[in-house]
Short mmCIF file of C-alpha atoms and ligand atoms in Angstrom, two decimals:
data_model
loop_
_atom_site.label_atom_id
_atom_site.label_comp_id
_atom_site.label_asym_id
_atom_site.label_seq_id
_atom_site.Cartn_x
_atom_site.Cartn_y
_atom_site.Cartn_z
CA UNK A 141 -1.38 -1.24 -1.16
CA UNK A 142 0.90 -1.94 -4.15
CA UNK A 143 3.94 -3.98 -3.43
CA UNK A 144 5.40 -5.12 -6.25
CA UNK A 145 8.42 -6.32 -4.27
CA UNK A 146 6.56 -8.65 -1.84
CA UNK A 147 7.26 -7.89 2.00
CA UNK A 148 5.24 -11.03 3.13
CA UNK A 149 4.19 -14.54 1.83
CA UNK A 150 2.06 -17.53 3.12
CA UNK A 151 4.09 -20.23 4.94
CA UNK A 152 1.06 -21.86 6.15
CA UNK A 153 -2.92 -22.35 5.53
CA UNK A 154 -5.62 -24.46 7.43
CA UNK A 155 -9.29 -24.55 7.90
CA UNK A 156 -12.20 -26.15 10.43
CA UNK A 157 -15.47 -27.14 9.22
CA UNK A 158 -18.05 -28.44 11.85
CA UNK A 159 -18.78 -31.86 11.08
CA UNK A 160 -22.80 -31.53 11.05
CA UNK A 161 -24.40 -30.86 7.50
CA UNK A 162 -27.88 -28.74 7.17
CA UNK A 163 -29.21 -29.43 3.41
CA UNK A 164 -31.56 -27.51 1.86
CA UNK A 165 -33.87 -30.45 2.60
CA UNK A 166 -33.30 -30.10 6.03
CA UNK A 167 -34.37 -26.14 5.75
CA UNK A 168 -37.52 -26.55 3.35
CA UNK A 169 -38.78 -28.27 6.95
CA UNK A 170 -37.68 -25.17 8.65
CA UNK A 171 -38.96 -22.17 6.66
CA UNK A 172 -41.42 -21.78 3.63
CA UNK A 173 -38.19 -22.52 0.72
CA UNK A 174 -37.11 -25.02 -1.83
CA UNK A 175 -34.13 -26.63 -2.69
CA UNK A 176 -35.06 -25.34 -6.25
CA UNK A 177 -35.39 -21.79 -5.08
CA UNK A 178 -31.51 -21.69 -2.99
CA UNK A 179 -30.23 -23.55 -5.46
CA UNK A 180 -31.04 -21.15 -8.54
CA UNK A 181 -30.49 -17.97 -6.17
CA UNK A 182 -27.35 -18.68 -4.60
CA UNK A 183 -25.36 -21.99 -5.83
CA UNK A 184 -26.06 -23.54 -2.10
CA UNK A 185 -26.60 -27.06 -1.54
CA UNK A 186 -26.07 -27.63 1.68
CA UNK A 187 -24.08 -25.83 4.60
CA UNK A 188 -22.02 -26.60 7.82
CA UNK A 189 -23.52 -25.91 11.65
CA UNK A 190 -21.13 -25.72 14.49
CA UNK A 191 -22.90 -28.18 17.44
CA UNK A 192 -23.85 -26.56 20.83
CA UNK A 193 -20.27 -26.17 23.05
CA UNK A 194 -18.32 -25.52 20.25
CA UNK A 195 -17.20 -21.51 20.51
CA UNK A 196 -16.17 -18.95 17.65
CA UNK A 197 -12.36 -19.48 19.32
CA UNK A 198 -12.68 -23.44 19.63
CA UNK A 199 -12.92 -23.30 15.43
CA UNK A 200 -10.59 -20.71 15.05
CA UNK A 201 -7.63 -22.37 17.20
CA UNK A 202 -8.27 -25.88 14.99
CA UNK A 203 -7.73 -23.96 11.87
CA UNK A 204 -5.09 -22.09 13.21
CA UNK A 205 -3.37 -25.38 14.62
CA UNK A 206 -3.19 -26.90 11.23
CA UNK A 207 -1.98 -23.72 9.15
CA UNK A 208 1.02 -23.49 12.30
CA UNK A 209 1.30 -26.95 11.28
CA UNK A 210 1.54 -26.52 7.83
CA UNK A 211 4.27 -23.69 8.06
CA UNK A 212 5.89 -25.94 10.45
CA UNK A 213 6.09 -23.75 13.32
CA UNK A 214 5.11 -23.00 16.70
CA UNK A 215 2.08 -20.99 18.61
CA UNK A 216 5.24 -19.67 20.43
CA UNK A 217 7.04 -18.51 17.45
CA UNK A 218 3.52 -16.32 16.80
CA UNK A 219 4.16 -12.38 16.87
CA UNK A 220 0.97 -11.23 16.19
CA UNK A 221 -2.95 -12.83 15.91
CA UNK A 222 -5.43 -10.98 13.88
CA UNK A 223 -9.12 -12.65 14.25
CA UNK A 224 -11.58 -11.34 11.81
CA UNK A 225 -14.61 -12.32 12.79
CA UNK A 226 -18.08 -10.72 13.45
CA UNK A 227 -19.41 -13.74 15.54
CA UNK A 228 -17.24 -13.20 18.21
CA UNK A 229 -16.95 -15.61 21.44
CA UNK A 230 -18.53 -12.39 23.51
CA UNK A 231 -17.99 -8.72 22.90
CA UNK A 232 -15.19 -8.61 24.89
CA UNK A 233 -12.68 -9.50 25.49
CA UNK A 234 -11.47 -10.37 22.09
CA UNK A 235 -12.28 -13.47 20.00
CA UNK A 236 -7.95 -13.06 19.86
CA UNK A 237 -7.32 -13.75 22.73
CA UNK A 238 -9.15 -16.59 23.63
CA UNK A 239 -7.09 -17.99 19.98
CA UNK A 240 -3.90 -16.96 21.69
CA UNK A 241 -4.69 -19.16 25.31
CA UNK A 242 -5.98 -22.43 23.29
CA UNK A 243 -3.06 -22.12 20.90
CA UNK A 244 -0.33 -22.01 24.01
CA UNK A 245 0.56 -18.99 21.87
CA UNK A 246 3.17 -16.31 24.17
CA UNK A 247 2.28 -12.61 25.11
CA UNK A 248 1.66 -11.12 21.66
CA UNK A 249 -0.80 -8.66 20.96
CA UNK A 250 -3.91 -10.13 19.86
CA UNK A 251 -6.72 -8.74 18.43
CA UNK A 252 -10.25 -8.84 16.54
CA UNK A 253 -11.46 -6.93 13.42
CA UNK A 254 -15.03 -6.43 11.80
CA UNK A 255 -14.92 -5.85 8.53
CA UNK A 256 -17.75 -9.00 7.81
CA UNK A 257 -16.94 -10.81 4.87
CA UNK A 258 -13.76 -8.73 4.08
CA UNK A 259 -12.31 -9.38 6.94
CA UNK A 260 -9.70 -11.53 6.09
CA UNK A 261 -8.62 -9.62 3.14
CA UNK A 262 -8.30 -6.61 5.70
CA UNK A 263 -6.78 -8.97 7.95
CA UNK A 264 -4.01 -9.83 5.06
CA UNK A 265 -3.38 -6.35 4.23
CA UNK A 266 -2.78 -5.45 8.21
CA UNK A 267 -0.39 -8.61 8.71
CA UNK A 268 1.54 -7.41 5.57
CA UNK A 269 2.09 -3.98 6.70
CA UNK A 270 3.38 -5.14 10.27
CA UNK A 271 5.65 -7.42 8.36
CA UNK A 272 6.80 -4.65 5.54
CA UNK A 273 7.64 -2.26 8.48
CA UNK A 274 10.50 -4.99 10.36
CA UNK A 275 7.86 -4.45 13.60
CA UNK A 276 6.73 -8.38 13.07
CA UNK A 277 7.29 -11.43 11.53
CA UNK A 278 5.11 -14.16 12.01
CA UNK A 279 1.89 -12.89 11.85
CA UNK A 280 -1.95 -15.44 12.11
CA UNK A 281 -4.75 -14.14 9.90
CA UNK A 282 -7.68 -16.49 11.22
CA UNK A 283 -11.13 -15.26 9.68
CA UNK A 284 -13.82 -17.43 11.38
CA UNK A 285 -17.27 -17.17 12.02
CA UNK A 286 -20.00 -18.97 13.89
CA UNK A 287 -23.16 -17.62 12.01
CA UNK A 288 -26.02 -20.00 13.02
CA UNK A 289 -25.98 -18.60 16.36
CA UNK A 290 -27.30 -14.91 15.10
CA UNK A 291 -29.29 -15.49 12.10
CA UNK A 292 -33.26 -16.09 12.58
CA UNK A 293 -33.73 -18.99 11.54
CA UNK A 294 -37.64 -18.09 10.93
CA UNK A 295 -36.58 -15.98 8.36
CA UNK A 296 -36.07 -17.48 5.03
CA UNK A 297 -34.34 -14.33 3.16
CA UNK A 298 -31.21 -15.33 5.42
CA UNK A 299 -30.92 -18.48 7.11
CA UNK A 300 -30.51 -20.11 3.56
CA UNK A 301 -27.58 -18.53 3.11
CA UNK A 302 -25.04 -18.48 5.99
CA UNK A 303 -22.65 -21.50 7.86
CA UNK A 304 -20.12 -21.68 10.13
CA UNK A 305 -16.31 -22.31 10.10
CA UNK A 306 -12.84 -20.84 10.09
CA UNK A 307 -9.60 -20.37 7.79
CA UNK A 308 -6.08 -19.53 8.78
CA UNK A 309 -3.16 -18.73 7.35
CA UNK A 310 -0.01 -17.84 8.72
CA UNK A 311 2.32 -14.84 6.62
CA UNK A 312 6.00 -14.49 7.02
CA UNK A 313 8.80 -12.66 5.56
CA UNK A 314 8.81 -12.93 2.19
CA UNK A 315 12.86 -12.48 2.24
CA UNK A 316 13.52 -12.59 -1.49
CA UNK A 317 11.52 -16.17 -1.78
CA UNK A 318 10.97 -16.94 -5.91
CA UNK A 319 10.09 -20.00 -7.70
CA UNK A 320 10.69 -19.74 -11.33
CA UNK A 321 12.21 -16.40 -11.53
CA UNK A 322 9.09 -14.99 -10.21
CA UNK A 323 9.06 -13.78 -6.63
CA UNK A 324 6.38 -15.28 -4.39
CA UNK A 325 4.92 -13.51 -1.73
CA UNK A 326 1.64 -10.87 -1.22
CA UNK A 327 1.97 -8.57 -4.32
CA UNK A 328 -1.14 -6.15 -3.64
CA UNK A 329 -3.88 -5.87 -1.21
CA UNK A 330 -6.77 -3.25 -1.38
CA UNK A 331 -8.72 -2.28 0.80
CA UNK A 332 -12.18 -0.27 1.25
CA UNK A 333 -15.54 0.63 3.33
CA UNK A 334 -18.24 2.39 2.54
CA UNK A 335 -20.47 3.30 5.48
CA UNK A 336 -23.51 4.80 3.28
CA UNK A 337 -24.48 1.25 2.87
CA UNK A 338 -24.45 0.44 6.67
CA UNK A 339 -28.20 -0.20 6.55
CA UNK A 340 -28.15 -2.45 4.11
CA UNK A 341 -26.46 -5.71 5.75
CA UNK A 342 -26.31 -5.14 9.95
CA UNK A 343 -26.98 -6.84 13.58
CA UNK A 344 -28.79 -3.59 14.61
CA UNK A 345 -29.46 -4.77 18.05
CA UNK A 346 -27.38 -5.74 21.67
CA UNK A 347 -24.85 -2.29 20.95
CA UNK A 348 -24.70 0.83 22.13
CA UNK A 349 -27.56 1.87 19.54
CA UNK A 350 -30.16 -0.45 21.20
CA UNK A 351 -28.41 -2.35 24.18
CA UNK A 352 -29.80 -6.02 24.63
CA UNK A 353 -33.29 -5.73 26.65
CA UNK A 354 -37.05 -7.19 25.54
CA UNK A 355 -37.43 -4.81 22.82
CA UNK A 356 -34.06 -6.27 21.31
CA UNK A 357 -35.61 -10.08 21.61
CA UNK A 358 -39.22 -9.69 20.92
CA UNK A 359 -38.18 -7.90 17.81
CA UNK A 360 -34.93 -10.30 16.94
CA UNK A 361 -32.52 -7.48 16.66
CA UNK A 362 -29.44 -8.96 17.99
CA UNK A 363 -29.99 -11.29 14.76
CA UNK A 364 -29.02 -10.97 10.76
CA UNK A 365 -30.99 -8.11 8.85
CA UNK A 366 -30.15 -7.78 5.13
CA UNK A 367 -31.74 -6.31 2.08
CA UNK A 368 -30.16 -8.91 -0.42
CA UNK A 369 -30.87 -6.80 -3.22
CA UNK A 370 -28.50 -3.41 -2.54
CA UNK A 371 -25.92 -5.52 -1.45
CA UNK A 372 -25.83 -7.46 -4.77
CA UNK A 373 -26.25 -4.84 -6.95
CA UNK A 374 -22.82 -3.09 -5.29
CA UNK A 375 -20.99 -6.45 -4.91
CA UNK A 376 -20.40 -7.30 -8.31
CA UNK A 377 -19.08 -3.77 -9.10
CA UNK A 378 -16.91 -3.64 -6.05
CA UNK A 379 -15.20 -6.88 -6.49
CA UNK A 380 -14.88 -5.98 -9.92
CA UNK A 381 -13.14 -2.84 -8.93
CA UNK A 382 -10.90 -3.71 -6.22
CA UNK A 383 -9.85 -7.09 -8.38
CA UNK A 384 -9.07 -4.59 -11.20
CA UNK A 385 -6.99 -2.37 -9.02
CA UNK A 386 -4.84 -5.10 -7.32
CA UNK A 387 -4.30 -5.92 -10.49
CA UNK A 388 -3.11 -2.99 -12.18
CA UNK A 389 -0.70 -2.54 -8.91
CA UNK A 390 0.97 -5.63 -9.76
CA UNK A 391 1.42 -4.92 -13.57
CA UNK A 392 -0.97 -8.18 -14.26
CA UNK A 393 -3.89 -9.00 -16.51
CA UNK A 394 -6.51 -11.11 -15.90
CA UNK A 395 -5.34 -14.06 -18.04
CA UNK A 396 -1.80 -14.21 -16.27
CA UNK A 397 -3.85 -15.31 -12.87
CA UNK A 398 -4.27 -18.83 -11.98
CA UNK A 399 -7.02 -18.60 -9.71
CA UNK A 400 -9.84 -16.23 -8.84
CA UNK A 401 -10.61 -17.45 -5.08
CA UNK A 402 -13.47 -15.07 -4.35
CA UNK A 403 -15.74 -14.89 -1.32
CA UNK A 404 -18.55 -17.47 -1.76
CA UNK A 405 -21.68 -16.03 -1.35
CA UNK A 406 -23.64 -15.98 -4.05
CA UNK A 407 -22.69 -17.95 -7.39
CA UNK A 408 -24.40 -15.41 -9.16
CA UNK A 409 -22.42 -12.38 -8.10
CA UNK A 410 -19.24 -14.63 -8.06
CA UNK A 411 -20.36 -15.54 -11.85
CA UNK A 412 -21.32 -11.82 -12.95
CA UNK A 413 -17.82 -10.55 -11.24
CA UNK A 414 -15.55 -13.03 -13.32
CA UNK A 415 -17.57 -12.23 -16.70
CA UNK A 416 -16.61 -8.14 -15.90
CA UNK A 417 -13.08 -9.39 -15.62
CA UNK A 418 -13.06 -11.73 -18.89
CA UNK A 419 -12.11 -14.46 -16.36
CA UNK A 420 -13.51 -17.67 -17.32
CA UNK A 421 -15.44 -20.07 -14.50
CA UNK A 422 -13.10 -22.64 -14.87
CA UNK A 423 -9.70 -20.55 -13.41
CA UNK A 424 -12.82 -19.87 -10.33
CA UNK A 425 -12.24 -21.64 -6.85
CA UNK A 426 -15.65 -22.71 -5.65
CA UNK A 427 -17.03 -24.48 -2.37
CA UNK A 428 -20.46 -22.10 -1.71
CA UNK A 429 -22.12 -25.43 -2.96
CA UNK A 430 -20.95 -27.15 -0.13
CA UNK A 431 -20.22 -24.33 2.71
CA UNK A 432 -22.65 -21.24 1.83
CA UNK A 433 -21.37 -18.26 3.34
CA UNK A 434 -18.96 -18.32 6.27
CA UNK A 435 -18.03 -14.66 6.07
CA UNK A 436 -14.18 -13.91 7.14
CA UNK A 437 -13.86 -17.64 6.75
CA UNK A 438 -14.87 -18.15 3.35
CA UNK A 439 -11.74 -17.33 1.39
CA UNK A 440 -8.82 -19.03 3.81
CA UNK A 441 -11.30 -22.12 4.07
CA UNK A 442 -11.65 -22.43 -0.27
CA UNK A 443 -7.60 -22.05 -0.52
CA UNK A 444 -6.78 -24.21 2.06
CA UNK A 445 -8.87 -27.07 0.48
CA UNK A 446 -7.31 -25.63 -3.04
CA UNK A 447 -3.63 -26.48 -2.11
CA UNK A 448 -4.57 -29.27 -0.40
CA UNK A 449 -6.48 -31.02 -3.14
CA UNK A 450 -3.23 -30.24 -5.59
CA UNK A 451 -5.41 -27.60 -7.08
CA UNK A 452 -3.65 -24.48 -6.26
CA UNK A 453 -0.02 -24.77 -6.46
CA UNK A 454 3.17 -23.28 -5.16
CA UNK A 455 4.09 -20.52 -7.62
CA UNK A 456 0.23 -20.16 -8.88
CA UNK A 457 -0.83 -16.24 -8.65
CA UNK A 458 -4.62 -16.25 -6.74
CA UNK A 459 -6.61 -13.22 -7.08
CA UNK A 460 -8.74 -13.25 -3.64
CA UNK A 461 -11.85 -10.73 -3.52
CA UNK A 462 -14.67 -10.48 -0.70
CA UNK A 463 -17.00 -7.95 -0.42
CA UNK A 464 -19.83 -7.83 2.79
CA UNK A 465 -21.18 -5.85 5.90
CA UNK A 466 -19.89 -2.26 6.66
CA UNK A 467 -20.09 -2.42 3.19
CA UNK A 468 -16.14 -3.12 3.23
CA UNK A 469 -14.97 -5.16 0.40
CA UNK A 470 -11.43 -5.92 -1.34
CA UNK A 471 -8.94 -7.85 -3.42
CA UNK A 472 -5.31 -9.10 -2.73
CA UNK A 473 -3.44 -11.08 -5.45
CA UNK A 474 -0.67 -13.98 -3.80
CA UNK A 475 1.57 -15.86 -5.63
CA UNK A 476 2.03 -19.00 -3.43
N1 ACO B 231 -36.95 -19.31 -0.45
C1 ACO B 231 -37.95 -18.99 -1.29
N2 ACO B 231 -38.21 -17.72 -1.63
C2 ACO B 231 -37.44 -16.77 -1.12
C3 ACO B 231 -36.38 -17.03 -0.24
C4 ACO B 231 -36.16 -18.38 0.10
N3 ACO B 231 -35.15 -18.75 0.93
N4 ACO B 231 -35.78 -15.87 0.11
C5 ACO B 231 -36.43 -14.89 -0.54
N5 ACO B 231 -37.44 -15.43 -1.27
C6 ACO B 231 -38.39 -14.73 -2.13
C7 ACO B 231 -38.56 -13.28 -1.75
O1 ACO B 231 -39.50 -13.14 -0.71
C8 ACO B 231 -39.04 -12.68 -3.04
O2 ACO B 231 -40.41 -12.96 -3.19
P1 ACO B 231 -41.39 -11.88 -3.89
O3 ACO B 231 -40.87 -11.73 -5.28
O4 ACO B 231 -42.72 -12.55 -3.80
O5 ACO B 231 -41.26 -10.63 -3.07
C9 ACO B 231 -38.29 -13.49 -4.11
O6 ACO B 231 -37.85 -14.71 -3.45
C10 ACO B 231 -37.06 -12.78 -4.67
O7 ACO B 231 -36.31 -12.24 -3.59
P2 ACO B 231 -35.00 -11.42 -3.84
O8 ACO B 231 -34.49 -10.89 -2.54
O9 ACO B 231 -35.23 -10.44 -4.94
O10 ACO B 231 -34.02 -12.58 -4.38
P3 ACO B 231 -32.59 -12.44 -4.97
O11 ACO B 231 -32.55 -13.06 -6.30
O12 ACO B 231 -32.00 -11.07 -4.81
O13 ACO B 231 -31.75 -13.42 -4.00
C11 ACO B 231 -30.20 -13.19 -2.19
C12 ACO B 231 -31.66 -13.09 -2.64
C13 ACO B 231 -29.75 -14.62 -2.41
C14 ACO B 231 -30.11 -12.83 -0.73
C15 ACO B 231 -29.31 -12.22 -3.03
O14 ACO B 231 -29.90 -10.94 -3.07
C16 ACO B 231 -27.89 -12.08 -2.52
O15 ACO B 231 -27.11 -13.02 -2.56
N6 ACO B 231 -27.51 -10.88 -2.07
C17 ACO B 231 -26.13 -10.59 -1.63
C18 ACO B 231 -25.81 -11.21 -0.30
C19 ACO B 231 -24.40 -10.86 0.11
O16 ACO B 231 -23.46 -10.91 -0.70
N7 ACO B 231 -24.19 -10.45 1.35
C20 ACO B 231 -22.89 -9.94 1.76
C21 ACO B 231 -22.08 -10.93 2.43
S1 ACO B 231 -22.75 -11.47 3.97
C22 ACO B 231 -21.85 -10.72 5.29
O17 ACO B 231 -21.16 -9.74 5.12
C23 ACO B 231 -22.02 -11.31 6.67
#
């Protein structure tokens, strides 16, 4: 949605990374890989694993915590939670709501939305809205996920790639907010699905296609199935497109951003998607080296660590893109 006068803006970020590291060493013991090999493919070095105990909630209420803290306010003063996640802590009831108890957060509504790796730029453009419309005002946008617990970790075309973690950010009212004549605040979010490619990146087991039973286990169907391949191939063109578009709703050109903060989950396609947009690496935010792909959590984890490190800086513009299961992909552009 275009919004050139910005409804909402971030008062807040924070993230959670599980403390235990899996290296590509650690894998090459696992599965029939190389360092070499993930390394070249996919930019990842090593990735984070949440221990046993620790729940797709626990992570989301720590990053949560420290964004609340961060736009100094309260779990009370919360008027909406929006968990996008697709590891949730069961099917139901929502991941949300679990965020809501361990947060001390009051009665309001809390929810959960799949849109895989997009699913915090779908959870942005939701929050906005709520806020544009008067209905809400402080609204959580956690994107978390817990990934090591369904990928198959026999398989080496996807447990390479995936790790665990959360991001949070909490939007407000913009109310007229500017820094340097400019105003600051969510200036576009687009958003977009495209169930054609369904088949392409899915969980196919443990639903209502093929409920959990032996045939789901033997043949590891409540676990990651991708064909890598399609879903590169569309990626960089999506992000391209849906970067372009927020863009052109907001007047902007490529060289007026500060900083690309895409969804790490493949240098390559991160690398291919800036060279579309004549966007040099060095204005792009990167942590896949270090993380891999955490899904919903991948963006609000890299711009957390951004402004905290000094990098990314109030009044800096950040183009976000993410593009993953459903397929659903998009692009938002903040100035912070
Ligand atoms: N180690 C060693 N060899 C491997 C590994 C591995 N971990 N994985 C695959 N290979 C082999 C393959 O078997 C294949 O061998 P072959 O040529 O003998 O058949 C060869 O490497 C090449 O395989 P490709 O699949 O063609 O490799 P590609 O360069 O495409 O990289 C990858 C694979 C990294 C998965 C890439 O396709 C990709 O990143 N795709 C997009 C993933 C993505 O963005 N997903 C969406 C977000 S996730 C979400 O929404 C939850």
């Amino acid at each position: 949605m275009p919004s050139l006068e910005p409804a909402s803006r971030i008062l807040g970020t924070g993230h959670y990374l599980p403390p235990t590291v899996r290296t590509n060493a650690d894998l090459e013991k696992m599965v029939e890989t190389s360092d070499a090999w993930i390394v070249e493919r996919t930019g990842i070095h090593e990735r984070r694993i949440a221990p046993e105990g620790v729940v797709t909630s626990d992570m989301a209420a720590a990053a949560a915590k420290s964004a609340l803290e961060a736009a100094e306010l309260e779990a009370k003063d919360l008027d909406l939670i929006i968990v996008g996640t697709v590891t949730p802590d069961m099917p139901m009831p929502a991941t949300a709501v679990f965020v809501q108890q361990k947060l001390g957060a009051g009665h309001c509504p809390a929810f959960d939305l799949s849109a895989a790796c997009a699913g915090f730029i779908f959870g942005l453009s939701i929050a906005d809205q709520f806020i544009r419309s008067g209905a809400m005002k402080n609204v959580l946008v956690v994107g978390v996920e817990l990934l090591s617990r369904v990928v198959n970790w026999e398989d080496r075309t996807t447990c390479v790639l995936f790790g665990d973690g959360a991001g949070a950010v909490v939007l407000g009212p913009a109310d007229g907010a500017m820094l340097d004549g400019k105003p600051r605040g969510l200036l576009s979010t687009r958003i977009h699905s495209d169930g054609a490619l369904a088949q392409s990146l899915m969980i196919p087991g443990g639903g209502s296609v093929t409920p959990m039973g032996p045939e789901v286990l033997e043949q590891k169907l409540h676990k990651v199935h991708m064909k890598g391949q399609d879903i590169f191939k569309v990626a960089v063109k999506n992000l391209y497109g849906a970067s372009k578009a927020a863009l052109d709703d907001t007047g902007m050109t490529p060289e007026e951003i500060d900083w690309i903060c895409p969804h790490q989950a493949n240098l390559r396609i991160i690398d291919f998607a800036a060279t579309r947009l004549g966007v040099k690496m060095d204005k792009v935010l990167l942590n896949i080296d270090k993380v891999g792909n955490t899904s919903s959590a991948s963006i609000p984890i890299l711009l957390d660590q951004s402004l905290r490190a000094g990098k990314v800086r109030p009044g800096h513009t950040v183009l976000m893109c993410a593009l993953g299961a459903g397929i659903s992909w998009g692009g938002a552009i903040v100035r912070m």
